[in-house]
Each structure stands twice: as structure tokens, then as C-alpha cells.
PDB file of C-alpha atoms and ligand atoms in Angstrom:
ATOM      1  CA  MET A   1     172.806  14.457 -33.096  1.00 96.00           C
ATOM      2  CA  THR A   2     173.940  15.608 -36.521  1.00 98.00           C
ATOM      3  CA  LYS A   3     177.290  17.268 -37.179  1.00 98.00           C
ATOM      4  CA  GLU A   4     175.554  20.487 -38.211  1.00 98.00           C
ATOM      5  CA  GLU A   5     173.728  20.473 -34.730  1.00 98.00           C
ATOM      6  CA  LEU A   6     177.058  19.972 -32.989  1.00 98.00           C
ATOM      7  CA  CYS A   7     178.649  22.714 -34.998  1.00 98.00           C
ATOM      8  CA  THR A   8     175.796  24.965 -34.144  1.00 98.00           C
ATOM      9  CA  LEU A   9     176.561  24.337 -30.419  1.00 98.00           C
ATOM     10  CA  ALA A  10     180.276  24.982 -30.977  1.00 98.00           C
ATOM     11  CA  LYS A  11     179.319  28.403 -32.531  1.00 98.00           C
ATOM     12  CA  GLU A  12     177.254  29.158 -29.333  1.00 98.00           C
ATOM     13  CA  ALA A  13     180.209  28.226 -27.211  1.00 98.00           C
ATOM     14  CA  MET A  14     182.448  30.580 -29.330  1.00 98.00           C
ATOM     15  CA  LYS A  15     180.302  33.513 -27.985  1.00 97.00           C
ATOM     16  CA  LYS A  16     181.649  32.853 -24.425  1.00 98.00           C
ATOM     17  CA  SER A  17     185.357  32.969 -25.507  1.00 98.00           C
ATOM     18  CA  TYR A  18     187.477  35.231 -23.192  1.00 98.00           C
ATOM     19  CA  SER A  19     190.137  36.388 -25.656  1.00 98.00           C
ATOM     20  CA  PRO A  20     191.102  39.953 -25.033  1.00 97.00           C
ATOM     21  CA  TYR A  21     194.725  39.410 -26.149  1.00 98.00           C
ATOM     22  CA  SER A  22     194.445  37.493 -29.400  1.00 97.00           C
ATOM     23  CA  GLY A  23     191.031  38.416 -30.470  1.00 97.00           C
ATOM     24  CA  CYS A  24     190.606  34.873 -31.704  1.00 97.00           C
ATOM     25  CA  THR A  25     187.338  33.588 -30.416  1.00 98.00           C
ATOM     26  CA  VAL A  26     187.061  29.679 -30.466  1.00 98.00           C
ATOM     27  CA  GLY A  27     184.314  27.383 -29.390  1.00 98.00           C
ATOM     28  CA  ALA A  28     184.038  23.508 -29.118  1.00 98.00           C
ATOM     29  CA  ALA A  29     181.199  21.116 -28.555  1.00 99.00           C
ATOM     30  CA  LEU A  30     182.057  17.684 -27.423  1.00 99.00           C
ATOM     31  CA  LEU A  31     179.369  14.898 -27.614  1.00 99.00           C
ATOM     32  CA  ALA A  32     179.734  12.278 -24.974  1.00 98.00           C
ATOM     33  CA  GLU A  33     178.630   8.589 -25.337  1.00 98.00           C
ATOM     34  CA  SER A  34     176.042   9.561 -22.641  1.00 98.00           C
ATOM     35  CA  GLY A  35     174.311  11.775 -25.219  1.00 98.00           C
ATOM     36  CA  LYS A  36     175.360  14.942 -23.274  1.00 98.00           C
ATOM     37  CA  VAL A  37     177.141  17.770 -24.952  1.00 99.00           C
ATOM     38  CA  TYR A  38     179.874  19.671 -23.256  1.00 99.00           C
ATOM     39  CA  LEU A  39     180.859  23.139 -24.361  1.00 99.00           C
ATOM     40  CA  GLY A  40     184.261  24.882 -24.213  1.00 98.00           C
ATOM     41  CA  CYS A  41     185.648  28.122 -25.113  1.00 98.00           C
ATOM     42  CA  ASN A  42     189.274  29.502 -25.221  1.00 98.00           C
ATOM     43  CA  ILE A  43     190.185  31.361 -21.924  1.00 98.00           C
ATOM     44  CA  GLU A  44     193.203  33.669 -22.209  1.00 98.00           C
ATOM     45  CA  ASN A  45     195.442  35.041 -19.546  1.00 98.00           C
ATOM     46  CA  ALA A  46     197.599  38.109 -19.228  1.00 98.00           C
ATOM     47  CA  SER A  47     200.384  35.850 -18.637  1.00 98.00           C
ATOM     48  CA  PHE A  48     199.649  34.133 -22.050  1.00 97.00           C
ATOM     49  CA  SER A  49     200.954  30.629 -21.252  1.00 97.00           C
ATOM     50  CA  PRO A  50     198.210  29.721 -18.991  1.00 98.00           C
ATOM     51  CA  THR A  51     195.713  30.185 -21.890  1.00 98.00           C
ATOM     52  CA  ILE A  52     193.372  27.106 -22.356  1.00 98.00           C
ATOM     53  CA  CYS A  53     191.972  26.297 -25.734  1.00 98.00           C
ATOM     54  CA  ALA A  54     188.298  25.666 -26.431  1.00 98.00           C
ATOM     55  CA  GLU A  55     188.808  22.030 -27.041  1.00 98.00           C
ATOM     56  CA  ARG A  56     190.641  21.329 -23.832  1.00 98.00           C
ATOM     57  CA  SER A  57     188.081  23.505 -21.969  1.00 98.00           C
ATOM     58  CA  ALA A  58     185.327  21.149 -23.329  1.00 99.00           C
ATOM     59  CA  PHE A  59     187.296  18.019 -22.345  1.00 98.00           C
ATOM     60  CA  ALA A  60     187.916  19.425 -18.906  1.00 98.00           C
ATOM     61  CA  SER A  61     184.264  20.047 -18.380  1.00 98.00           C
ATOM     62  CA  ALA A  62     183.281  16.603 -19.543  1.00 98.00           C
ATOM     63  CA  ILE A  63     185.824  14.769 -17.716  1.00 98.00           C
ATOM     64  CA  SER A  64     185.010  16.658 -14.532  1.00 98.00           C
ATOM     65  CA  ALA A  65     181.391  15.635 -15.031  1.00 98.00           C
ATOM     66  CA  GLY A  66     182.490  11.995 -14.988  1.00 98.00           C
ATOM     67  CA  GLU A  67     182.551  11.407 -18.753  1.00 98.00           C
ATOM     68  CA  ARG A  68     185.221   9.109 -20.219  1.00 98.00           C
ATOM     69  CA  SER A  69     183.853   8.032 -23.810  1.00 98.00           C
ATOM     70  CA  PHE A  70     183.062  10.451 -26.613  1.00 98.00           C
ATOM     71  CA  LYS A  71     181.408  10.271 -29.872  1.00 98.00           C
ATOM     72  CA  ALA A  72     182.482  13.521 -31.707  1.00 99.00           C
ATOM     73  CA  LEU A  73     183.924  16.971 -31.493  1.00 99.00           C
ATOM     74  CA  ALA A  74     182.996  20.114 -33.272  1.00 98.00           C
ATOM     75  CA  VAL A  75     185.253  23.243 -33.303  1.00 98.00           C
ATOM     76  CA  THR A  76     184.862  26.625 -34.814  1.00 98.00           C
ATOM     77  CA  GLY A  77     186.593  29.976 -34.485  1.00 97.00           C
ATOM     78  CA  GLY A  78     187.813  33.111 -35.909  1.00 96.00           C
ATOM     79  CA  LYS A  79     188.817  36.740 -35.342  1.00 95.00           C
ATOM     80  CA  ASN A  80     186.706  39.033 -33.364  1.00 84.00           C
ATOM     81  CA  GLY A  81     183.592  36.788 -33.329  1.00 90.00           C
ATOM     82  CA  GLU A  82     183.566  36.118 -37.056  1.00 92.00           C
ATOM     83  CA  ILE A  83     183.955  32.539 -38.185  1.00 95.00           C
ATOM     84  CA  ASP A  84     187.255  32.221 -40.115  1.00 87.00           C
ATOM     85  CA  GLY A  85     188.636  29.896 -42.777  1.00 89.00           C
ATOM     86  CA  ALA A  86     189.120  26.979 -40.369  1.00 91.00           C
ATOM     87  CA  PHE A  87     190.330  26.823 -36.988  1.00 94.00           C
ATOM     88  CA  TYR A  88     191.871  23.339 -36.562  1.00 97.00           C
ATOM     89  CA  PRO A  89     192.801  22.085 -33.095  1.00 98.00           C
ATOM     90  CA  CYS A  90     196.329  22.964 -32.060  1.00 98.00           C
ATOM     91  CA  GLY A  91     198.943  20.277 -31.484  1.00 98.00           C
ATOM     92  CA  VAL A  92     198.434  20.200 -27.743  1.00 98.00           C
ATOM     93  CA  CYS A  93     194.674  19.808 -28.045  1.00 98.00           C
ATOM     94  CA  ARG A  94     195.165  16.963 -30.550  1.00 98.00           C
ATOM     95  CA  GLN A  95     197.325  15.050 -28.049  1.00 98.00           C
ATOM     96  CA  VAL A  96     194.775  15.660 -25.239  1.00 98.00           C
ATOM     97  CA  ILE A  97     191.973  14.440 -27.474  1.00 98.00           C
ATOM     98  CA  ARG A  98     194.048  11.243 -28.102  1.00 98.00           C
ATOM     99  CA  GLU A  99     194.068  10.511 -24.413  1.00 98.00           C
ATOM    100  CA  PHE A 100     190.408   9.726 -24.419  1.00 98.00           C
ATOM    101  CA  CYS A 101     189.550   9.117 -28.090  1.00 98.00           C
ATOM    102  CA  ALA A 102     190.516   6.530 -30.783  1.00 97.00           C
ATOM    103  CA  ASP A 103     192.289   7.259 -33.951  1.00 97.00           C
ATOM    104  CA  ASP A 104     189.045   7.257 -35.949  1.00 98.00           C
ATOM    105  CA  PHE A 105     187.322   9.849 -33.498  1.00 98.00           C
ATOM    106  CA  PRO A 106     185.256  12.227 -35.637  1.00 98.00           C
ATOM    107  CA  ILE A 107     186.258  15.926 -35.501  1.00 98.00           C
ATOM    108  CA  TYR A 108     184.120  18.515 -37.400  1.00 98.00           C
ATOM    109  CA  VAL A 109     185.789  21.882 -38.068  1.00 98.00           C
ATOM    110  CA  LEU A 110     183.266  24.609 -38.971  1.00 98.00           C
ATOM    111  CA  GLY A 111     184.960  27.227 -41.199  1.00 97.00           C
ATOM    112  CA  LYS A 112     183.552  30.038 -43.242  1.00 94.00           C
ATOM    113  CA  ASP A 113     182.847  27.613 -46.216  1.00 95.00           C
ATOM    114  CA  GLY A 114     181.218  24.917 -44.218  1.00 97.00           C
ATOM    115  CA  ILE A 115     182.001  21.815 -42.202  1.00 98.00           C
ATOM    116  CA  ILE A 116     185.300  19.912 -42.715  1.00 98.00           C
ATOM    117  CA  SER A 117     184.866  16.283 -41.513  1.00 98.00           C
ATOM    118  CA  LEU A 118     187.993  14.846 -40.275  1.00 98.00           C
ATOM    119  CA  ARG A 119     189.271  11.860 -38.059  1.00 98.00           C
ATOM    120  CA  LEU A 120     191.682  12.351 -35.267  1.00 98.00           C
ATOM    121  CA  LYS A 121     194.267  10.357 -37.069  1.00 98.00           C
ATOM    122  CA  ASP A 122     194.067  12.939 -39.927  1.00 98.00           C
ATOM    123  CA  LEU A 123     195.286  15.581 -37.508  1.00 98.00           C
ATOM    124  CA  LEU A 124     197.483  13.407 -35.385  1.00 98.00           C
ATOM    125  CA  PRO A 125     198.912  10.515 -37.439  1.00 98.00           C
ATOM    126  CA  TYR A 126     201.334   7.953 -35.886  1.00 97.00           C
ATOM    127  CA  SER A 127     200.207   9.164 -32.494  1.00 97.00           C
ATOM    128  CA  PHE A 128     201.503   8.316 -29.121  1.00 96.00           C
ATOM    129  CA  SER A 129     198.816   7.153 -26.657  1.00 95.00           C
ATOM    130  CA  ASN A 130     198.056   5.185 -23.582  1.00 94.00           C
ATOM    131  CA  GLU A 131     197.424   2.166 -25.952  1.00 92.00           C
ATOM    132  CA  VAL A 132     201.268   1.553 -25.955  1.00 90.00           C
ATOM    133  CA  MET A 133     201.692   2.060 -22.157  1.00 91.00           C
TER     134      MET A 133
HETATM  135  N1  LIG B 201     192.958  28.361 -29.632  1.00 68.68           N
HETATM  136  C1  LIG B 201     191.994  27.486 -29.348  1.00 68.68           C
HETATM  137  O1  LIG B 201     191.085  27.626 -28.538  1.00 68.68           O
HETATM  138  N2  LIG B 201     191.991  26.259 -29.898  1.00 68.68           N
HETATM  139  C2  LIG B 201     192.937  25.857 -30.666  1.00 68.68           C
HETATM  140  O2  LIG B 201     193.129  24.629 -31.095  1.00 68.68           O
HETATM  141  C3  LIG B 201     193.896  26.777 -31.366  1.00 68.68           C
HETATM  142  C4  LIG B 201     193.991  28.114 -30.576  1.00 68.68           C
HETATM  143  C5  LIG B 201     192.857  29.666 -29.029  1.00 68.68           C
HETATM  144  C6  LIG B 201     193.998  29.909 -28.016  1.00 68.68           C
HETATM  145  C7  LIG B 201     194.093  31.314 -28.005  1.00 68.68           C
HETATM  146  O3  LIG B 201     193.245  31.964 -27.099  1.00 68.68           O
HETATM  147  C8  LIG B 201     193.745  31.807 -29.383  1.00 68.68           C
HETATM  148  O4  LIG B 201     193.108  30.703 -29.989  1.00 68.68           O
HETATM  149  C9  LIG B 201     194.930  32.205 -30.193  1.00 68.68           C
HETATM  150  O5  LIG B 201     195.958  31.171 -30.206  1.00 68.68           O
END
């Protein structure tokens, strides 16, 4: 699967976003080693703090299906359904990704000017992980 295809799936996932409070719609597509793709969207809550981001929603779905190894993640998002500059994974999501993925794990962020190709270590340098535990 190409990064473009994975980003297209993230765009599809973005359409499922439940975000009545922020108006930010975010979608994620997570490619597992098995070849299956798990989608996630942000799910907001009237009490705000229980909100779950698209990336963690995709990981929750994949881990619940029995996956443990991953090849790549694509993320996209914006205001009111339009893809914005670039929606990078938040700090909490970066740490959750690190639980299951190595430093060089590829992350593709689809912004309005195209795909930004990153590695997890670009977003989370000097990370704390289960490798030291
Ligand atoms: N959001 C994500 O889904 N992923 C991120 O990495 C950043 C933020 C969502 C959470 C919330 O619903 C909205 O974007 C505004 O913070």
C-alpha cells in the first residue's frame, strides 16, 4: 500500500469524526503488518477530557483486533471537514504510538499542500518507551 492510498483512507476516516465541540475533524489510517488497515476518527465528549483523538482511536481498534505490529500511520484533519495546513499527532498520541512502534516508524500527515512524510522520532525525539523497562 502506498502512502497516498493510506492517506486517502485517513481522509475517509475523517468523514466519521464526531466533533461537535471543536469542529476539528480528524482521521487516521493505521497499516498493520498483517496488511489490514484500521481506521480511526476523533470522538469528542461534552465533558471534553474524555475526547479521544483519531490516532488513538485507530490504535484502539487495531489492538482490540489482536494486532501488535504496524507498518505506517496516515493522519489528516481540519476545520469543519476541510483539510487544513497539517494536523500533526498530539503529544499524547505520539507517546501511545511509541508504545507499539519503533523510532523510525513512518507517519504521513496529509495537509492541504500534500503529504508530509515523517518518522516517529521526528515528532517524539529522545522518547521514553518500554525498551528501557
Ligand atoms: N485531535 C486528534 O484527533 N488528533 C490529534 O492528534 C490532535 C487533536 C482532535 C481532538 C479533538 O477532537 C480535536 O482534534 C481538537 O483538539
